[in-house]
Coordinates of C-alpha atoms in Angstrom, one line a residue:
X1 CA -8.1 -18.7 -10.9
X2 CA -10.1 -20.0 -7.9
X3 CA -9.5 -22.5 -5.2
X4 CA -11.9 -25.4 -5.8
X5 CA -13.0 -25.5 -2.2
X6 CA -13.9 -21.8 -2.2
X7 CA -17.6 -20.9 -2.1
X8 CA -18.4 -17.2 -2.0
X9 CA -22.2 -17.7 -1.9
X10 CA -22.4 -16.9 1.8
X11 CA -20.3 -13.7 1.7
X12 CA -22.4 -10.8 2.9
X13 CA -20.0 -8.0 1.8
X14 CA -16.9 -7.2 -0.3
X15 CA -14.1 -5.1 1.2
X16 CA -11.6 -3.5 -1.1
X17 CA -8.1 -2.2 -0.9
X18 CA -7.7 0.9 -3.0
X19 CA -4.2 1.3 -4.3
X20 CA -3.4 -1.3 -7.0
X21 CA -6.9 -2.6 -6.9
X22 CA -9.3 0.2 -7.6
X23 CA -6.7 2.7 -8.5
X24 CA -3.4 2.6 -10.5
X25 CA -0.9 4.5 -8.4
X26 CA 2.3 4.2 -10.5
X27 CA 2.3 7.9 -11.4
X28 CA 1.0 9.1 -8.0
X29 CA 2.1 7.2 -4.8
X30 CA 5.0 5.4 -6.5
X31 CA 6.2 8.7 -8.0
X32 CA 5.8 10.4 -4.7
X33 CA 8.1 7.8 -3.1
X34 CA 10.7 8.3 -5.8
X35 CA 10.6 12.1 -5.8
X36 CA 10.8 12.2 -2.0
X37 CA 13.9 9.9 -2.0
X38 CA 15.6 11.9 -4.7
X39 CA 14.9 15.3 -3.1
X40 CA 16.0 14.1 0.3
X41 CA 19.3 12.7 -1.1
X42 CA 20.2 15.7 -3.3
X43 CA 19.2 18.5 -0.9
X44 CA 20.5 17.0 2.4
X45 CA 23.3 14.7 1.3
X46 CA 24.3 15.9 -2.2
X47 CA 23.7 12.4 -3.7
X48 CA 22.2 12.5 -7.2
X49 CA 21.0 9.1 -8.4
X50 CA 20.2 8.4 -12.1
X51 CA 19.2 5.1 -13.6
X52 CA 18.5 3.7 -10.2
X53 CA 15.9 0.9 -10.2
X54 CA 13.4 2.6 -7.9
X55 CA 10.2 1.0 -9.2
X56 CA 11.6 -2.5 -9.1
X57 CA 12.8 -2.0 -5.5
X58 CA 9.4 -0.5 -4.4
X59 CA 7.6 -3.5 -5.8
X60 CA 9.9 -5.9 -4.0
X61 CA 9.6 -4.1 -0.7
X62 CA 5.8 -4.3 -0.9
X63 CA 6.1 -8.0 -1.7
X64 CA 7.6 -8.6 1.8
X65 CA 4.2 -7.7 3.4
X66 CA 5.6 -4.9 5.6
X67 CA 5.3 -1.9 3.4
X68 CA 1.7 -0.8 3.2
X69 CA 2.9 2.7 4.4
X70 CA 4.6 4.4 1.4
X71 CA 6.5 6.8 3.7
X72 CA 8.0 3.8 5.4
X73 CA 9.0 2.7 1.9
X74 CA 10.6 6.1 1.1
X75 CA 12.5 6.1 4.5
X76 CA 13.8 2.5 4.0
X77 CA 15.1 3.3 0.5
X78 CA 16.8 6.5 1.8
X79 CA 18.3 4.5 4.7
X80 CA 19.8 1.8 2.6
X81 CA 21.2 4.2 0.0
X82 CA 22.8 6.4 2.7
X83 CA 24.3 3.3 4.4
X84 CA 25.8 2.1 1.1
X85 CA 26.8 5.4 -0.6
X86 CA 27.3 7.9 2.2
X87 CA 28.8 5.7 4.9
X88 CA 30.5 3.0 2.9
X89 CA 31.2 4.9 -0.4
X90 CA 29.8 2.1 -2.6
X91 CA 28.9 2.6 -6.3
X92 CA 25.4 2.2 -7.6
X93 CA 25.8 -1.4 -8.7
X94 CA 27.1 -2.5 -5.3
X95 CA 24.3 -0.5 -3.6
X96 CA 21.7 -2.3 -5.7
X97 CA 23.3 -5.6 -4.8
X98 CA 23.2 -4.9 -1.1
X99 CA 19.6 -3.7 -1.5
X100 CA 18.7 -7.1 -3.0
X101 CA 20.6 -9.0 -0.3
X102 CA 18.6 -7.1 2.4
X103 CA 15.3 -7.7 0.5
X104 CA 15.8 -11.5 0.8
X105 CA 15.9 -11.3 4.6
X106 CA 13.0 -8.9 5.3
X107 CA 9.8 -10.0 7.0
X108 CA 6.5 -8.3 7.5
X109 CA 7.9 -5.8 10.1
X110 CA 8.7 -3.3 7.4
X111 CA 11.1 -0.5 8.2
X112 CA 12.0 -2.1 11.5
X113 CA 13.1 -5.2 9.6
X114 CA 15.2 -3.0 7.3
X115 CA 16.9 -1.3 10.3
X116 CA 17.5 -4.7 11.9
X117 CA 19.3 -6.1 8.8
X118 CA 21.3 -2.9 8.3
X119 CA 22.5 -3.0 11.9
X120 CA 23.9 -6.5 11.3
X121 CA 26.1 -4.9 8.6
X122 CA 27.3 -1.8 10.5
X123 CA 26.4 1.2 12.6
X124 CA 23.4 3.2 11.2
X125 CA 22.8 5.4 14.3
X126 CA 24.2 8.6 12.7
X127 CA 21.8 8.2 9.8
X128 CA 18.7 7.3 11.8
X129 CA 19.4 10.3 14.1
X130 CA 19.6 12.7 11.2
X131 CA 16.5 11.4 9.5
X132 CA 14.5 11.3 12.8
X133 CA 11.8 9.1 11.3
X134 CA 9.1 8.8 12.3
X135 CA 8.8 11.9 14.4
X136 CA 6.6 14.9 14.5
X137 CA 7.4 17.1 11.5
X138 CA 10.2 14.8 10.2
X139 CA 11.3 15.9 6.7
X140 CA 10.6 12.6 4.9
X141 CA 6.9 12.5 6.1
X142 CA 6.4 16.2 5.4
X143 CA 8.0 16.2 2.0
X144 CA 6.1 13.0 0.9
X145 CA 2.8 14.4 2.0
X146 CA 3.4 17.7 0.3
X147 CA 4.4 16.1 -2.9
X148 CA 1.5 13.7 -2.9
X149 CA -1.3 16.0 -1.8
X150 CA -0.1 19.3 -3.3
X151 CA -0.5 22.6 -1.6
X152 CA -4.4 22.8 -1.5
X153 CA -5.1 19.3 -0.3
X154 CA -2.1 19.3 2.0
X155 CA -3.6 22.3 3.9
X156 CA -7.0 20.6 4.0
X157 CA -5.5 17.3 5.3
X158 CA -3.0 18.7 7.8
X159 CA -4.4 22.2 8.5
X160 CA -1.1 23.9 7.7
X161 CA 0.8 25.4 4.8
X162 CA 3.4 23.4 2.9
X163 CA 7.1 24.4 3.3
X164 CA 9.0 22.4 0.7
X165 CA 6.8 21.6 -2.3
X166 CA 4.4 23.9 -4.2
X167 CA 3.9 22.2 -7.6
X168 CA 1.1 20.1 -8.9
X169 CA -0.2 17.3 -6.6
X170 CA 0.8 13.8 -7.6
X171 CA -2.5 12.5 -6.3
X172 CA -4.0 14.0 -9.5
X173 CA -2.1 11.3 -11.4
X174 CA -4.1 8.5 -9.9
X175 CA -5.9 6.4 -12.6
X176 CA -9.1 4.7 -11.7
X177 CA -9.1 1.0 -12.7
X178 CA -12.5 0.0 -11.5
X179 CA -15.4 0.9 -13.8
X180 CA -18.6 2.3 -12.4
X181 CA -20.6 -0.6 -14.0
X182 CA -18.5 -3.0 -12.0
X183 CA -19.2 -1.2 -8.7
X184 CA -22.9 -0.9 -9.5
X185 CA -23.2 -4.7 -10.2
X186 CA -21.3 -5.6 -7.0
X187 CA -23.3 -3.1 -4.9
X188 CA -26.6 -4.7 -6.2
X189 CA -25.3 -8.2 -5.6
X190 CA -24.2 -7.4 -2.0
X191 CA -27.1 -5.1 -1.0
X192 CA -24.8 -2.1 -0.8
X193 CA -22.4 -3.8 1.6
X194 CA -19.2 -2.6 -0.1
X195 CA -16.3 -1.4 2.1
X196 CA -12.8 0.0 1.9
X197 CA -9.7 -0.7 3.9
X198 CA -6.9 1.5 2.6
X199 CA -3.6 2.9 3.8
X200 CA -4.8 6.2 2.4
X201 CA -6.5 9.0 4.4
X202 CA -10.3 9.6 3.9
X203 CA -9.5 12.8 2.1
X204 CA -7.1 11.1 -0.4
X205 CA -9.5 8.2 -0.9
X206 CA -12.6 10.3 -1.6
X207 CA -10.7 12.7 -3.8
X208 CA -9.7 10.0 -6.2
X209 CA -12.8 7.9 -6.1
X210 CA -14.9 11.0 -6.6
X211 CA -18.6 10.0 -7.2
X212 CA -17.7 6.3 -6.9
X213 CA -17.3 6.9 -3.1
X214 CA -21.1 6.9 -2.9
X215 CA -21.3 3.2 -3.6
X216 CA -19.4 2.4 -0.4
X217 CA -21.0 2.0 3.0
X218 CA -19.2 4.6 5.3
X219 CA -19.5 2.2 8.3
X220 CA -17.5 -0.3 6.3
X221 CA -14.6 2.1 5.4
X222 CA -11.3 2.3 7.3
X223 CA -8.6 4.8 6.2
X224 CA -5.4 3.7 8.0
X225 CA -3.6 7.0 7.4
X226 CA -6.1 8.5 9.8
X227 CA -5.6 5.8 12.4
X228 CA -2.7 5.0 14.8
X229 CA 0.5 3.6 13.1
X230 CA 0.2 0.3 14.9
X231 CA -3.2 -0.4 13.2
X232 CA -1.6 -0.5 9.7
X233 CA -1.7 -3.6 7.6
X234 CA -1.0 -6.4 8.2
X235 CA -2.7 -5.7 11.6
X236 CA -6.2 -7.1 11.4
X237 CA -7.7 -4.2 13.3
X238 CA -9.5 -2.7 10.3
X239 CA -11.1 -6.0 9.3
X240 CA -12.4 -6.5 12.9
X241 CA -13.8 -2.9 12.8
X242 CA -15.7 -3.5 9.5
X243 CA -17.0 -6.9 10.6
X244 CA -18.2 -5.4 13.9
X245 CA -19.8 -2.4 12.4
X246 CA -21.8 -4.3 9.8
X247 CA -22.2 -7.4 12.1
X248 CA -20.9 -9.6 9.3
X249 CA -20.7 -13.4 9.4
X250 CA -18.5 -13.6 6.3
X251 CA -16.9 -11.3 3.6
X252 CA -14.6 -11.2 0.6
X253 CA -11.5 -9.0 0.9
X254 CA -9.9 -7.8 -2.4
X255 CA -6.3 -6.8 -2.2
X256 CA -3.1 -6.8 -4.3
X257 CA -0.3 -7.1 -1.8
X258 CA 1.3 -9.4 0.8
X259 CA 0.2 -6.9 3.5
X260 CA -3.4 -7.5 2.4
X261 CA -3.0 -11.2 2.4
X262 CA -1.3 -11.3 5.8
X263 CA -4.0 -9.0 7.3
X264 CA -6.6 -11.6 6.2
X265 CA -4.5 -14.4 7.6
X266 CA -4.1 -12.5 10.9
X267 CA -7.9 -12.0 11.1
X268 CA -8.4 -15.8 10.5
X269 CA -6.0 -16.6 13.4
X270 CA -7.9 -14.3 15.7
X271 CA -11.4 -15.7 14.9
X272 CA -12.8 -19.1 15.4
X273 CA -14.1 -19.8 11.9
X274 CA -13.3 -19.1 8.3
X275 CA -15.2 -15.9 7.9
X276 CA -13.1 -14.1 5.4
X277 CA -11.9 -15.0 1.8
X278 CA -9.1 -13.3 0.0
X279 CA -9.1 -12.3 -3.6
X280 CA -5.7 -11.3 -4.9
X281 CA -5.4 -8.9 -7.9
X282 CA -2.1 -9.3 -9.8
X283 CA -2.5 -6.9 -12.7
X284 CA -1.6 -3.3 -12.0
X285 CA -4.0 -1.5 -14.3
X286 CA -2.0 0.4 -17.0
X287 CA 1.5 -1.1 -16.8
X288 CA 1.6 -4.8 -16.2
X289 CA 5.3 -5.2 -15.7
X290 CA 5.9 -7.4 -12.7
X291 CA 2.3 -8.8 -12.8
X292 CA 3.4 -12.4 -13.3
X293 CA 5.7 -12.2 -10.2
X294 CA 2.8 -11.0 -8.2
X295 CA 0.5 -13.7 -9.5
X296 CA 3.1 -16.4 -8.5
X297 CA 3.4 -14.8 -5.0
X298 CA -0.4 -14.8 -4.5
X299 CA -0.6 -18.4 -5.7
X300 CA 2.2 -19.6 -3.5
X301 CA 0.6 -18.0 -0.5
X302 CA -2.8 -19.7 -1.2
X303 CA -5.0 -16.8 -2.1
X304 CA -8.6 -18.1 -2.4
X305 CA -9.1 -16.5 -5.8
X306 CA -6.6 -14.7 -8.1
X307 CA -7.7 -12.2 -10.8
X308 CA -5.9 -10.0 -13.2
X309 CA -8.2 -7.0 -12.9
X310 CA -10.8 -6.0 -10.4
X311 CA -13.4 -5.6 -13.2
X312 CA -13.2 -9.4 -13.6
X313 CA -14.7 -9.9 -10.2
X314 CA -18.5 -10.0 -11.1
X315 CA -17.9 -12.8 -13.6
X316 CA -15.7 -14.7 -11.2
X317 CA -18.4 -14.5 -8.5
X318 CA -21.1 -15.7 -10.9
X319 CA -19.0 -18.6 -12.1
X320 CA -18.2 -19.7 -8.6
X321 CA -21.8 -19.5 -7.6
X322 CA -22.9 -21.5 -10.6

């Protein structure tokens, strides 16, 4: 689905998000969030949750636009659960209800927005002090990274040994969505001007993309885990960096989340002309549960073009041009 006024013929580059666009992360990043939350709760607070709707809540947190950082997501889930179950002795059904009430009030400020809404309900100081997030060496960040990267990549990424987790890395569960034939076609069409703006680190990105990484212009790649926290999406820092590095006049950004769309909107507000178009991807690769909700969200927020799968992009671009 494309906006009738949209014309991509003048775009000089395509910039991709990775997670949910190029890669299905349900069994990697999403599982790392869930496993981190469960381990924190059972080891530190003796709370063992079964049949809790983690996946649904993760998706809905991301739809607010403030949760491009998955460790922020894990922290926020832990925080809400501890407020409900540890402090207020609620059962699971009531906890889920409170969670949904909070979700309706969140904005793109992410974890800060969660803390703000919880503070309206009661005192969370004792919980935030114990979790110490984000701080150097806090348990949530450390545990998440160890689970996601696994012992070998964790040491390569952080130059230290893991202390909590020594099993197989969940990053190995990443599933590539994009086909090499798609990347090759797009690289030819845009003269090699393919970029990446991802919440991942460079190490995590290149590990999963493997040989496909060679199709991307290194000067057009920004890995936000390696940057300062304040530059995370929806901050437009990374788009400015890519545009400046390649001296672009216009480009197409392909993302799957509200954080991606808001980043594009922020870039537009900070520049004098419409130099960026947004392509929203609503399918999630292997498991399409929740895809229609995402499609509606992208449509209601005026994405320039909406596609189910990133491999549909060459045909969409050809049809638009013609």
